[in-house]
């Protein structure tokens, strides 16, 4: 059922969606020039803007920084009161103003020209004060704001945000930036957990419940009890993985259990995972196999135990 509120929402979203299509169609060789300039910089990308453009600039700076391009937001008003010192000759300035006439940008623009600091502008008016001073202008189509009155930044800010994303991702792809690199900048939260590797969560060294394949089951039970993983890793004389003993194995060998060795009770060829695999993959294997632990071995073909990852380790960081 349509209501005036739904009609407004749909109109706004469709207006902004149409603007993004127009923006994509309008891109030309100046976008490549901007990317070349940013790739060549030895310092940071200084992103600046005032008002709504300032809010968008902060997001663009954050996206650049998190995808491998060092970036920092500098408030143009604060720049006029000392923060210009944050900008060096090795940096490049990305200035945002839809009209290109924001007076707060004047001192920062002049500073960039005085010290030959490359200047890229995102604006809808190429002949504006900003556009005329830029080394490269990323031009936004001059389209009506979604509010209908032309006074609420909406279509223009959506296009600016998309332009910033396009710049960041173009730079990211140029650097062959991978999910592993991305994780280095996102160690916290759900995203960090999803990108955690097995090596980040696994238990190693003395924490591992390990016994030899000729050890009496009394030793194996003591090891299982003391390490609290509910399993025992069994190795041969050379230290190679021979098998694993679980509570299920104990149940299947209750008759005469204490007279047996670990070789008699263990399950051979247990499921393993490499340390550089994503922890999320380990969770998937454990869920599918209905097990709580997974042995970790180095992917060098020698089948030597490197660690053990437990489902509780994954749950603790938000996986599972």
Backbone as numpy.savetxt, mean C-alpha at the origin, in Angstrom:
# Nx Ny Nz CAx CAy CAz Cx Cy Cz
-37.85 3.94 -5.94 -38.70 5.13 -5.94 -37.81 6.38 -5.94
-38.09 7.28 -6.89 -37.29 8.48 -7.02 -37.78 9.57 -6.07
-36.87 10.30 -5.48 -37.19 11.44 -4.62 -36.32 12.60 -5.05
-36.66 13.83 -4.65 -35.80 14.97 -5.01 -34.36 14.79 -4.57
-34.15 14.16 -3.39 -32.79 13.94 -2.92 -32.03 12.97 -3.81
-32.70 11.88 -4.19 -32.05 10.91 -5.08 -31.77 11.53 -6.44
-32.71 12.32 -6.93 -32.52 12.98 -8.23 -31.31 13.89 -8.18
-31.16 14.63 -7.07 -30.01 15.52 -6.92 -28.71 14.72 -6.88
-28.70 13.65 -6.08 -27.50 12.84 -5.96 -27.09 12.26 -7.31
-28.04 11.74 -8.04 -27.73 11.15 -9.34 -27.23 12.20 -10.32
-27.84 13.39 -10.27 -27.40 14.46 -11.17 -25.96 14.87 -10.87
-25.64 15.01 -9.59 -24.29 15.41 -9.20 -23.27 14.37 -9.64
-23.55 13.11 -9.34 -22.61 12.04 -9.67 -22.43 11.91 -11.18
-23.52 12.01 -11.93 -23.42 11.90 -13.40 -22.69 13.09 -13.98
-22.91 14.28 -13.41 -22.20 15.47 -13.88 -20.70 15.31 -13.67
-20.33 14.82 -12.50 -18.90 14.64 -12.21 -18.31 13.50 -13.02
-19.09 12.44 -13.24 -18.61 11.34 -14.08 -18.37 11.80 -15.51
-19.28 12.62 -16.03 -19.10 13.16 -17.38 -17.86 14.05 -17.45
-17.62 14.79 -16.36 -16.44 15.66 -16.32 -15.15 14.83 -16.35
-15.13 13.70 -15.67 -13.95 12.84 -15.68 -13.69 12.29 -17.08
-14.76 11.96 -17.79 -14.60 11.49 -19.17 -14.02 12.59 -20.04
-14.54 13.82 -19.86 -14.02 14.95 -20.61 -12.56 15.21 -20.28
-12.19 15.07 -19.01 -10.81 15.26 -18.60 -9.89 14.24 -19.26
-10.30 12.98 -19.25 -9.49 11.93 -19.88 -9.28 12.22 -21.36
-10.34 12.68 -22.03 -10.25 12.96 -23.46 -9.40 14.20 -23.76
-9.26 15.08 -22.77 -8.54 16.34 -23.00 -7.03 16.22 -22.80
-6.56 15.14 -22.19 -5.13 15.00 -21.90 -4.32 15.00 -23.19
-3.19 15.69 -23.14 -2.33 15.79 -24.31 -0.87 15.61 -23.90
0.04 16.04 -24.76 1.46 15.80 -24.51 1.98 16.53 -23.28
1.22 17.51 -22.78 1.67 18.20 -21.58 1.67 17.28 -20.37
0.81 16.28 -20.37 0.84 15.31 -19.27 2.16 14.55 -19.27
2.59 14.14 -20.46 3.90 13.45 -20.55 5.02 14.36 -20.10
4.97 15.64 -20.49 6.00 16.59 -20.09 6.06 16.73 -18.57
4.88 16.76 -17.94 4.83 16.87 -16.48 5.44 15.64 -15.83
5.13 14.46 -16.35 5.67 13.22 -15.78 7.18 13.18 -15.96
7.67 13.60 -17.13 9.11 13.62 -17.36 9.80 14.56 -16.36
9.17 15.69 -16.09 9.73 16.65 -15.15 9.79 16.07 -13.74
8.73 15.37 -13.37 8.67 14.77 -12.03 9.65 13.61 -11.88
9.81 12.83 -12.93 10.77 11.72 -12.88 12.19 12.25 -12.72
12.47 13.38 -13.36 13.83 13.91 -13.36 14.21 14.60 -12.06
13.22 14.96 -11.24 13.54 15.71 -10.02 14.34 14.86 -9.04
15.30 15.49 -8.39 16.14 14.80 -7.41 15.60 14.95 -6.00
14.64 15.85 -5.81 14.09 16.10 -4.48 12.67 15.62 -4.35
11.85 16.48 -3.77 10.45 16.11 -3.49 9.50 16.88 -4.40
8.28 16.40 -4.44 7.21 17.14 -5.09 6.52 17.97 -4.01
6.59 19.29 -4.13 5.94 20.20 -3.19 4.56 20.51 -3.75
3.53 20.01 -3.10 2.16 20.20 -3.58 1.52 21.31 -2.76
0.86 22.25 -3.43 0.30 23.39 -2.73 -1.03 23.81 -3.33
-1.84 24.44 -2.54 -3.14 24.96 -2.96 -3.83 25.56 -1.76
-4.86 26.35 -2.01 -5.58 27.01 -0.92 -7.06 26.65 -1.00
-7.73 26.66 0.13 -9.17 26.33 0.15 -9.40 24.87 -0.22
-10.43 24.62 -1.03 -10.73 23.25 -1.45 -9.57 22.65 -2.23
-8.90 23.49 -3.02 -7.73 23.01 -3.75 -6.63 22.57 -2.79
-6.55 23.23 -1.65 -5.57 22.83 -0.64 -5.87 21.46 -0.08
-7.16 21.19 0.18 -7.53 19.86 0.68 -7.19 18.78 -0.35
-7.47 19.08 -1.62 -7.13 18.12 -2.68 -5.61 17.96 -2.77
-4.88 19.07 -2.60 -3.42 19.02 -2.68 -2.84 18.12 -1.60
-3.42 18.17 -0.40 -2.94 17.31 0.68 -3.12 15.84 0.31
-4.26 15.53 -0.28 -4.50 14.13 -0.68 -3.53 13.70 -1.77
-3.29 14.56 -2.74 -2.37 14.23 -3.82 -0.96 14.01 -3.27
-0.53 14.87 -2.34 0.79 14.70 -1.74 0.87 13.37 -1.01
-0.18 13.01 -0.30 -0.20 11.75 0.43 -0.15 10.56 -0.52
-0.88 10.64 -1.62 -0.88 9.55 -2.60 0.49 9.41 -3.26
1.09 10.53 -3.62 2.44 10.48 -4.20 3.42 9.82 -3.24
3.41 10.28 -1.98 4.36 9.77 -1.00 4.18 8.27 -0.76
2.93 7.81 -0.77 2.67 6.40 -0.47 2.92 5.49 -1.65
3.17 6.07 -2.83 3.42 5.26 -4.02 4.82 5.46 -4.56
5.73 5.92 -3.70 7.13 5.94 -4.07 7.69 7.25 -4.57
6.87 8.32 -4.59 7.35 9.63 -5.01 7.39 10.55 -3.80
8.56 10.87 -3.28 8.62 11.75 -2.10 7.87 13.05 -2.35
6.96 13.38 -1.45 6.10 14.55 -1.65 5.75 15.16 -0.31
5.44 16.46 -0.33 5.08 17.18 0.89 4.11 18.30 0.53
3.06 18.45 1.34 2.14 19.59 1.17 2.72 20.79 1.90
2.75 21.92 1.22 3.14 23.18 1.85 1.99 24.16 1.70
1.50 24.68 2.82 0.40 25.64 2.79 0.91 26.96 2.23
0.27 27.51 1.21 0.81 28.73 0.58 0.86 29.93 1.51
-0.09 30.06 2.42 -0.06 31.18 3.36 1.10 31.04 4.34
1.32 29.82 4.84 2.45 29.58 5.74 3.77 29.74 4.99
3.77 29.42 3.69 4.98 29.58 2.89 5.44 31.03 2.90
4.48 31.95 2.90 4.81 33.38 2.91 5.36 33.85 4.24
5.26 32.99 5.25 5.74 33.35 6.58 6.84 32.40 7.06
7.67 31.95 6.13 8.83 31.18 6.50 8.92 29.78 5.93
7.77 29.20 5.55 7.83 27.82 5.07 8.38 27.69 3.66
8.65 28.82 2.99 9.34 28.73 1.70 10.70 28.06 1.86
11.24 28.13 3.08 12.52 27.49 3.35 12.47 25.98 3.26
11.26 25.43 3.23 11.13 23.97 3.07 11.39 23.53 1.63
11.35 24.48 0.70 11.45 24.16 -0.71 12.88 24.39 -1.17
13.48 23.38 -1.79 14.87 23.47 -2.24 14.95 23.48 -3.76
16.12 23.75 -4.24 16.34 23.77 -5.68 16.24 22.40 -6.33
16.25 21.35 -5.53 16.11 20.00 -6.08 14.65 19.57 -6.21
13.74 20.39 -5.69 12.32 20.01 -5.67 11.61 20.47 -6.94
10.37 20.04 -7.07 9.48 20.54 -8.11 8.17 20.91 -7.42
7.56 22.01 -7.83 6.33 22.49 -7.21 5.14 22.11 -8.09
4.12 21.53 -7.45 2.86 21.24 -8.12 1.81 22.13 -7.47
1.41 23.19 -8.15 0.48 24.18 -7.60 -0.91 23.98 -8.19
-1.92 24.05 -7.33 -3.30 23.77 -7.74 -4.18 24.99 -7.49
-4.85 25.44 -8.52 -5.84 26.51 -8.41 -6.74 26.44 -9.62
-8.02 26.18 -9.41 -8.93 26.05 -10.54 -8.96 27.32 -11.37
-9.05 28.46 -10.70 -9.09 29.74 -11.42 -7.70 30.19 -11.86
-6.69 29.72 -11.14 -5.33 30.15 -11.42 -5.01 31.53 -10.88
-5.91 32.08 -10.07 -5.74 33.45 -9.59 -5.71 33.54 -8.07
-5.51 32.44 -7.37 -5.48 32.50 -5.91 -4.32 33.37 -5.45
-4.61 34.52 -4.79 -3.52 35.43 -4.40 -2.53 34.81 -3.42
-2.98 33.83 -2.65 -2.10 33.20 -1.66 -0.94 32.46 -2.32
-1.08 32.12 -3.59 -0.02 31.39 -4.29 1.07 32.30 -4.83
0.84 33.59 -4.83 1.73 34.52 -5.53 3.18 34.43 -5.04
3.38 34.46 -3.72 4.75 34.43 -3.20 5.45 33.11 -3.51
4.70 32.01 -3.42 5.30 30.71 -3.70 5.67 30.59 -5.17
4.79 31.11 -6.05 5.10 31.09 -7.49 6.34 31.93 -7.77
6.39 33.13 -7.17 7.54 34.02 -7.38 8.83 33.36 -6.88
8.74 32.66 -5.76 9.91 31.98 -5.19 10.41 30.91 -6.15
9.48 30.16 -6.72 9.88 29.09 -7.65 10.54 29.68 -8.89
10.09 30.85 -9.35 10.68 31.46 -10.53 12.05 32.06 -10.20
12.17 32.64 -9.01 13.42 33.31 -8.63 14.56 32.30 -8.53
14.25 31.09 -8.04 15.30 30.09 -7.84 15.23 28.94 -8.85
14.54 29.18 -9.95 14.46 28.21 -11.06 14.01 26.83 -10.60
13.02 26.81 -9.72 12.44 25.55 -9.26 11.31 25.19 -10.21
11.34 24.03 -10.85 10.29 23.67 -11.81 8.89 23.81 -11.21
7.97 24.33 -12.00 6.61 24.59 -11.55 5.60 23.95 -12.49
4.79 23.08 -11.94 3.68 22.45 -12.68 2.39 22.97 -12.09
1.47 23.38 -12.93 0.19 23.89 -12.43 -0.96 23.02 -12.87
-1.94 22.87 -11.97 -3.22 22.26 -12.34 -4.26 23.36 -12.24
-4.82 23.77 -13.36 -5.76 24.87 -13.41 -6.66 24.72 -14.62
-7.77 25.43 -14.63 -8.67 25.39 -15.78 -8.45 26.57 -16.72
-7.52 27.47 -16.34 -7.28 28.66 -17.15 -5.79 28.80 -17.44
-5.44 28.45 -18.67 -4.04 28.43 -19.04 -3.41 29.81 -19.01
-4.20 30.85 -19.30 -3.68 32.21 -19.34 -3.76 32.92 -18.01
-4.08 32.21 -16.94 -4.18 32.81 -15.61 -2.80 33.14 -15.06
-2.80 33.79 -13.90 -1.52 34.13 -13.28 -0.68 32.89 -13.02
-1.32 31.81 -12.58 -0.61 30.55 -12.35 -0.19 29.93 -13.67
-1.14 29.80 -14.59 -0.87 29.13 -15.86 0.24 29.80 -16.65
0.30 31.12 -16.62 1.29 31.86 -17.40 2.71 31.67 -16.87
2.84 31.30 -15.59 4.16 31.17 -14.98 4.70 29.75 -14.99
3.85 28.78 -15.28 4.22 27.37 -15.14 5.15 26.89 -16.25
5.98 25.95 -15.90 6.77 25.24 -16.91 5.88 24.27 -17.69
4.94 23.68 -16.99 3.96 22.78 -17.61 2.60 23.03 -16.96
1.56 23.14 -17.77 0.21 23.31 -17.26 -0.60 22.04 -17.54
-1.18 21.46 -16.49 -2.13 20.37 -16.66 -3.51 21.01 -16.62
-4.09 21.13 -17.79 -5.30 21.94 -17.95 -6.56 21.12 -17.70
-7.44 21.67 -16.85 -8.74 21.05 -16.58 -9.78 21.64 -17.53
-10.67 20.83 -18.09 -11.75 21.38 -18.91 -12.60 22.37 -18.10
-13.03 23.44 -18.72 -13.86 24.42 -18.04 -15.32 23.95 -18.12
-15.73 23.26 -17.07 -17.08 22.69 -17.02 -17.81 23.22 -15.81
-19.15 23.20 -15.88 -19.98 23.71 -14.79 -19.82 22.85 -13.54
-19.84 23.51 -12.39 -19.83 22.77 -11.13 -21.14 22.01 -10.98
-21.09 20.91 -10.25 -22.25 20.04 -10.12 -23.37 20.65 -9.30
-23.06 21.73 -8.55 -24.09 22.34 -7.69 -25.16 23.06 -8.49
-24.87 23.42 -9.75 -25.85 24.12 -10.57 -25.77 25.63 -10.47
-25.14 26.14 -9.39 -25.01 27.59 -9.22 -23.62 28.07 -9.59
-22.69 27.15 -9.73 -21.34 27.51 -10.11 -20.46 28.00 -8.98
-20.94 27.90 -7.73 -20.18 28.46 -6.61 -19.57 27.39 -5.71
-20.01 26.13 -5.80 -19.51 25.08 -4.91 -18.50 24.22 -5.67
-17.24 24.26 -5.29 -16.25 23.39 -5.96 -16.66 21.93 -5.85
-16.93 21.32 -6.95 -17.40 19.93 -6.97 -16.85 19.23 -8.21
-17.35 19.62 -9.38 -16.81 19.06 -10.61 -15.31 19.34 -10.73
-14.93 20.58 -10.41 -13.52 20.98 -10.55 -12.62 20.22 -9.59
-13.07 20.03 -8.34 -12.23 19.32 -7.37 -12.15 17.83 -7.70
-13.23 17.27 -8.23 -13.21 15.86 -8.65 -12.20 15.66 -9.77
-12.20 16.57 -10.75 -11.23 16.46 -11.84 -9.80 16.64 -11.34
-9.62 17.57 -10.40 -8.27 17.80 -9.86 -7.77 16.56 -9.12
-8.64 15.97 -8.33 -8.27 14.76 -7.60 -7.89 13.64 -8.56
-8.68 13.49 -9.62 -8.40 12.44 -10.61 -7.09 12.72 -11.34
-6.82 13.99 -11.63 -5.56 14.34 -12.28 -4.38 13.97 -11.37
-4.52 14.25 -10.08 -3.47 13.88 -9.13 -3.25 12.39 -9.07
-4.34 11.62 -9.08 -4.22 10.16 -9.08 -3.53 9.68 -10.35
-3.88 10.30 -11.48 -3.26 9.91 -12.75 -1.76 10.15 -12.73
-1.36 11.29 -12.17 0.07 11.61 -12.05 0.77 10.59 -11.15
0.18 10.35 -9.98 0.80 9.44 -9.01 0.96 8.03 -9.57
-0.06 7.55 -10.23 -0.02 6.17 -10.73 0.89 6.06 -11.95
0.94 7.11 -12.78 1.89 7.10 -13.90 3.32 7.03 -13.39
3.62 7.78 -12.33 4.95 7.73 -11.73 5.21 6.37 -11.08
4.18 5.83 -10.43 4.30 4.53 -9.78 4.64 3.44 -10.80
3.94 3.45 -11.92 4.19 2.43 -12.94 5.56 2.61 -13.57
5.99 3.86 -13.73 7.32 4.10 -14.27 8.40 3.52 -13.38
8.16 3.53 -12.05 9.13 3.01 -11.10 8.94 1.53 -10.83
8.00 0.89 -11.53 7.69 -0.53 -11.30 7.40 -0.77 -9.82
6.61 0.12 -9.25 6.27 0.07 -7.83 5.28 -1.06 -7.60
5.62 -2.00 -6.71 4.82 -3.20 -6.50 4.08 -3.15 -5.17
3.25 -4.16 -4.94 2.53 -4.26 -3.66 3.50 -4.39 -2.50
4.65 -5.03 -2.74 5.64 -5.18 -1.68 6.23 -3.82 -1.30
6.49 -2.98 -2.32 6.96 -1.63 -2.03 5.88 -0.85 -1.29
4.64 -1.00 -1.74 3.52 -0.28 -1.15 3.40 -0.60 0.33
3.65 -1.85 0.68 3.52 -2.27 2.07 4.52 -1.55 2.97
5.68 -1.21 2.43 6.69 -0.53 3.24 6.16 0.80 3.78
5.23 1.43 3.04 4.67 2.70 3.47 3.34 2.53 4.18
2.83 1.29 4.27 1.52 1.04 4.87 1.59 -0.14 5.84
2.45 -0.06 6.86 2.59 -1.21 7.76 1.41 -1.39 8.70
0.59 -0.37 8.87 -0.51 -0.46 9.84 -1.85 -0.68 9.17
-2.84 -1.01 10.00 -4.21 -1.13 9.52 -4.46 -2.38 8.71
-5.65 -2.46 8.15 -6.07 -3.63 7.38 -5.21 -3.84 6.15
-4.85 -2.73 5.49 -4.04 -2.84 4.29 -2.67 -3.43 4.61
-2.07 -2.95 5.70 -0.77 -3.48 6.10 -0.85 -4.95 6.42
-1.95 -5.35 7.07 -2.12 -6.77 7.41 -2.24 -7.61 6.15
-2.99 -7.15 5.18 -3.19 -7.92 3.95 -1.89 -8.08 3.18
-0.97 -7.12 3.33 0.28 -7.19 2.60 1.43 -7.77 3.44
1.11 -8.23 4.66 2.12 -8.87 5.49 2.59 -10.16 4.84
3.86 -10.44 5.00 4.41 -11.69 4.49 4.53 -12.70 5.63
4.63 -13.95 5.27 4.77 -15.01 6.26 5.96 -14.76 7.16
7.08 -14.29 6.58 8.28 -14.05 7.36 8.07 -13.00 8.45
7.10 -12.11 8.26 6.82 -11.08 9.26 6.11 -11.63 10.49
5.45 -12.77 10.34 4.61 -13.30 11.42 5.09 -14.64 11.98
5.96 -15.33 11.26 6.30 -16.70 11.66 7.21 -16.74 12.89
7.16 -17.86 13.59 8.03 -18.14 14.73 9.27 -18.87 14.22
10.41 -18.56 14.82 11.67 -19.14 14.34 12.55 -19.55 15.52
13.68 -20.16 15.21 14.70 -20.46 16.21 14.23 -21.34 17.35
14.55 -20.93 18.56 14.22 -21.72 19.74 12.72 -21.82 20.00
11.95 -20.97 19.36 10.49 -21.02 19.56 9.86 -22.21 18.85
10.59 -22.82 17.92 10.02 -23.91 17.14 10.00 -25.23 17.92
8.90 -25.98 17.86 8.81 -27.30 18.51 9.40 -28.37 17.60
10.68 -28.62 17.71 11.35 -29.53 16.80 11.96 -30.72 17.53
11.83 -31.90 16.92 12.45 -33.13 17.42 12.98 -33.93 16.24
13.87 -34.90 16.53 14.41 -35.75 15.48 13.44 -36.90 15.19
13.62 -37.51 14.03 12.68 -38.56 13.62 12.90 -39.89 14.34
13.96 -39.98 15.16 14.17 -41.20 15.95 13.93 -40.95 17.44
13.38 -39.79 17.78 13.15 -39.45 19.19 11.96 -40.23 19.73
11.99 -40.61 21.02 10.83 -41.29 21.62 9.65 -40.33 21.71
8.46 -40.89 21.69 7.27 -40.06 21.72 7.14 -39.28 23.03
7.78 -39.75 24.08 7.76 -38.99 25.32 8.42 -37.62 25.13
9.51 -37.59 24.36 10.17 -36.32 24.06 9.28 -35.42 23.20
8.61 -36.04 22.24 7.74 -35.28 21.36 6.58 -34.65 22.13
6.01 -35.42 23.07 4.90 -34.90 23.86 5.35 -33.75 24.76
6.53 -33.87 25.32 7.06 -32.79 26.16 7.30 -31.54 25.33
7.82 -31.72 24.11 8.06 -30.58 23.24 6.74 -29.93 22.82
5.75 -30.75 22.48 4.45 -30.23 22.08 3.82 -29.42 23.22
3.96 -29.91 24.42 3.38 -29.24 25.58 4.10 -27.93 25.90
5.42 -27.93 25.80 6.20 -26.75 26.20 6.10 -25.61 25.20
5.92 -25.91 23.92 5.89 -24.86 22.90 4.48 -24.35 22.59
3.47 -25.10 22.96 2.08 -24.64 22.90 1.55 -24.33 21.50
2.09 -24.99 20.48 1.55 -24.82 19.14 0.59 -25.94 18.77
0.60 -27.02 19.57 -0.26 -28.14 19.25 0.31 -29.05 18.18
1.57 -28.81 17.77 2.22 -29.65 16.76 3.68 -29.81 17.14
4.32 -30.79 16.50 5.77 -30.98 16.63 6.33 -31.15 15.22
7.40 -30.41 14.93 8.09 -30.54 13.64 9.15 -31.63 13.77
9.16 -32.55 12.83 10.10 -33.67 12.88 11.11 -33.53 11.75
12.41 -33.62 12.11 13.47 -33.53 11.12 14.34 -34.78 11.17
15.07 -35.02 10.07 16.00 -36.16 10.06 17.35 -35.72 10.60
18.32 -36.60 10.51 19.64 -36.32 11.08 20.33 -35.14 10.40
19.98 -34.87 9.14 20.58 -33.76 8.40 19.84 -32.45 8.61
18.78 -32.47 9.41 18.00 -31.27 9.64 16.94 -31.00 8.61
16.71 -31.95 7.71 15.69 -31.80 6.67 14.32 -32.15 7.24
13.29 -31.47 6.80 11.93 -31.73 7.26 11.52 -33.16 6.91
11.13 -33.91 7.92 10.70 -35.30 7.70 9.19 -35.44 7.84
8.59 -34.62 8.71 7.15 -34.73 8.90 6.67 -33.82 10.02
5.43 -34.03 10.42 4.83 -33.24 11.49 3.95 -34.15 12.32
3.88 -33.87 13.59 2.97 -34.61 14.48 1.95 -33.63 15.03
0.68 -33.97 14.84 -0.43 -33.13 15.31 -1.23 -33.92 16.34
-2.19 -33.25 16.94 -3.06 -33.94 17.90 -3.84 -35.06 17.22
-4.13 -34.86 15.93 -4.82 -35.91 15.18 -3.95 -37.15 15.04
-2.67 -36.95 14.82 -1.74 -38.09 14.73 -1.68 -38.84 16.06
-1.69 -38.09 17.16 -1.67 -38.73 18.47 -2.90 -39.61 18.66
-4.05 -39.10 18.25 -5.28 -39.88 18.40 -5.27 -41.15 17.59
-4.64 -41.11 16.43 -4.59 -42.29 15.57 -3.59 -43.34 16.05
-2.70 -42.96 16.95 -1.65 -43.89 17.41 -1.66 -44.06 18.94
-2.83 -43.93 19.54 -2.92 -44.03 21.00 -2.46 -45.39 21.52
-2.77 -46.44 20.78 -2.41 -47.79 21.22 -0.89 -47.95 21.19
-0.28 -48.06 22.34 1.16 -48.23 22.45 1.95 -46.99 22.10
1.32 -45.81 22.26 1.95 -44.56 21.83 3.34 -44.34 22.44
3.48 -44.61 23.74 4.73 -44.29 24.41 5.86 -45.24 24.05
5.55 -46.30 23.36 6.61 -47.23 22.93 7.09 -46.91 21.51
6.50 -45.90 20.90 6.83 -45.58 19.51 7.80 -44.41 19.43
8.38 -44.24 18.24 9.23 -43.07 17.96 8.44 -42.08 17.11
9.01 -40.92 16.96 8.33 -39.89 16.16 8.15 -40.34 14.71
9.08 -41.13 14.21 8.96 -41.63 12.84 7.72 -42.50 12.67
7.34 -43.22 13.72 6.18 -44.11 13.65 4.86 -43.32 13.62
4.84 -42.14 14.19 3.59 -41.40 14.40 3.40 -40.25 13.42
4.49 -39.68 12.94 4.40 -38.43 12.17 3.67 -38.62 10.84
3.13 -37.50 10.36 2.59 -37.41 9.00 3.70 -36.89 8.10
4.03 -37.65 7.08 5.10 -37.22 6.17 4.55 -36.23 5.14
5.44 -35.50 4.49 5.10 -34.52 3.45 4.00 -33.56 3.91
4.21 -32.86 5.03 3.20 -31.90 5.47 3.12 -30.69 4.54
2.02 -29.98 4.63 1.83 -28.77 3.82 2.80 -27.69 4.30
3.45 -27.02 3.36 4.42 -25.97 3.71 4.15 -24.71 2.90
4.82 -23.64 3.29 4.70 -22.37 2.57 6.06 -21.67 2.63
6.33 -20.80 1.67 7.60 -20.07 1.63 7.51 -18.82 2.51
8.62 -18.37 3.07 8.59 -17.21 3.96 8.20 -15.91 3.28
8.45 -15.78 1.97 8.11 -14.53 1.29 6.69 -14.51 0.74
5.92 -15.58 0.98 4.51 -15.60 0.55 3.70 -14.64 1.41
2.62 -14.13 0.85 1.73 -13.27 1.63 1.09 -14.07 2.75
0.98 -13.46 3.92 0.35 -14.14 5.06 -1.10 -14.48 4.74
-1.73 -13.67 3.90 -3.11 -13.93 3.52 -3.22 -15.28 2.79
-2.19 -15.64 2.02 -2.18 -16.94 1.35 -2.10 -18.05 2.39
-1.29 -17.84 3.43 -1.19 -18.84 4.50 -2.53 -19.06 5.18
-3.26 -17.97 5.41 -4.60 -18.09 6.02 -5.51 -18.91 5.12
-5.45 -18.66 3.83 -6.28 -19.41 2.89 -5.99 -20.90 2.92
-4.70 -21.25 2.98 -4.31 -22.66 3.03 -4.81 -23.31 4.32
-4.61 -22.61 5.44 -5.03 -23.17 6.73 -6.54 -23.35 6.80
-7.28 -22.39 6.25 -8.74 -22.50 6.25 -9.20 -23.66 5.37
-8.57 -23.78 4.19 -8.95 -24.86 3.26 -8.63 -26.23 3.84
-7.46 -26.35 4.44 -7.01 -27.64 4.99 -7.56 -27.91 6.39
-8.20 -26.89 6.98 -8.74 -27.01 8.35 -7.64 -27.37 9.33
-6.53 -26.62 9.24 -5.41 -26.79 10.15 -5.12 -25.44 10.81
-4.37 -25.46 11.89 -4.11 -24.22 12.62 -2.66 -23.75 12.48
-1.80 -24.59 11.95 -0.38 -24.24 11.78 0.08 -24.58 10.38
1.08 -23.86 9.93 1.66 -24.12 8.63 3.18 -24.03 8.76
3.87 -25.06 8.27 5.33 -25.06 8.32 5.89 -24.18 7.21
6.96 -23.49 7.53 7.60 -22.59 6.58 8.97 -23.15 6.22
9.22 -23.30 4.91 10.51 -23.78 4.44 11.04 -22.82 3.39
12.36 -22.68 3.36 12.98 -21.81 2.37 12.80 -22.41 0.97
12.53 -21.56 -0.04 12.30 -22.08 -1.39 13.60 -22.39 -2.12
14.49 -23.13 -1.47 15.78 -23.48 -2.09 15.90 -24.95 -2.43
14.79 -25.69 -2.24 14.78 -27.10 -2.57 15.37 -28.01 -1.52
15.92 -27.45 -0.44 16.56 -28.27 0.59 15.57 -28.73 1.65
14.38 -28.15 1.67 13.30 -28.59 2.57 13.71 -28.52 4.04
14.41 -27.43 4.39 14.83 -27.22 5.78 13.82 -26.30 6.46
13.28 -26.68 7.61 12.31 -25.82 8.30 12.90 -24.46 8.64
12.17 -23.40 8.28 12.62 -22.04 8.58 11.75 -21.38 9.64
10.55 -21.91 9.83 9.66 -21.31 10.80 8.31 -21.99 10.83
7.42 -21.41 11.60 6.06 -21.94 11.73 5.13 -20.75 11.92
4.03 -20.74 11.19 3.05 -19.67 11.32 1.74 -20.28 11.83
1.16 -19.64 12.83 -0.07 -20.13 13.46 -1.22 -19.21 13.08
-2.40 -19.76 13.00 -3.58 -18.97 12.63 -3.79 -17.80 13.59
-3.42 -18.00 14.86 -3.57 -16.92 15.84 -2.67 -15.73 15.52
-1.50 -15.99 14.92 -0.62 -14.89 14.51 -1.29 -14.04 13.44
-1.99 -14.69 12.55 -2.69 -13.99 11.48 -3.90 -13.22 12.02
-4.63 -13.86 12.90 -5.81 -13.20 13.48 -5.41 -11.96 14.28
-4.26 -12.03 14.91 -3.79 -10.92 15.74 -3.57 -9.64 14.93
-3.17 -9.79 13.66 -2.92 -8.60 12.84 -4.11 -8.26 11.94
-5.22 -8.96 12.12 -6.42 -8.62 11.37 -6.71 -9.46 10.16
-5.99 -10.56 9.98 -6.28 -11.49 8.89 -7.17 -12.62 9.38
-7.79 -13.28 8.45 -8.60 -14.44 8.83 -10.07 -14.17 8.68
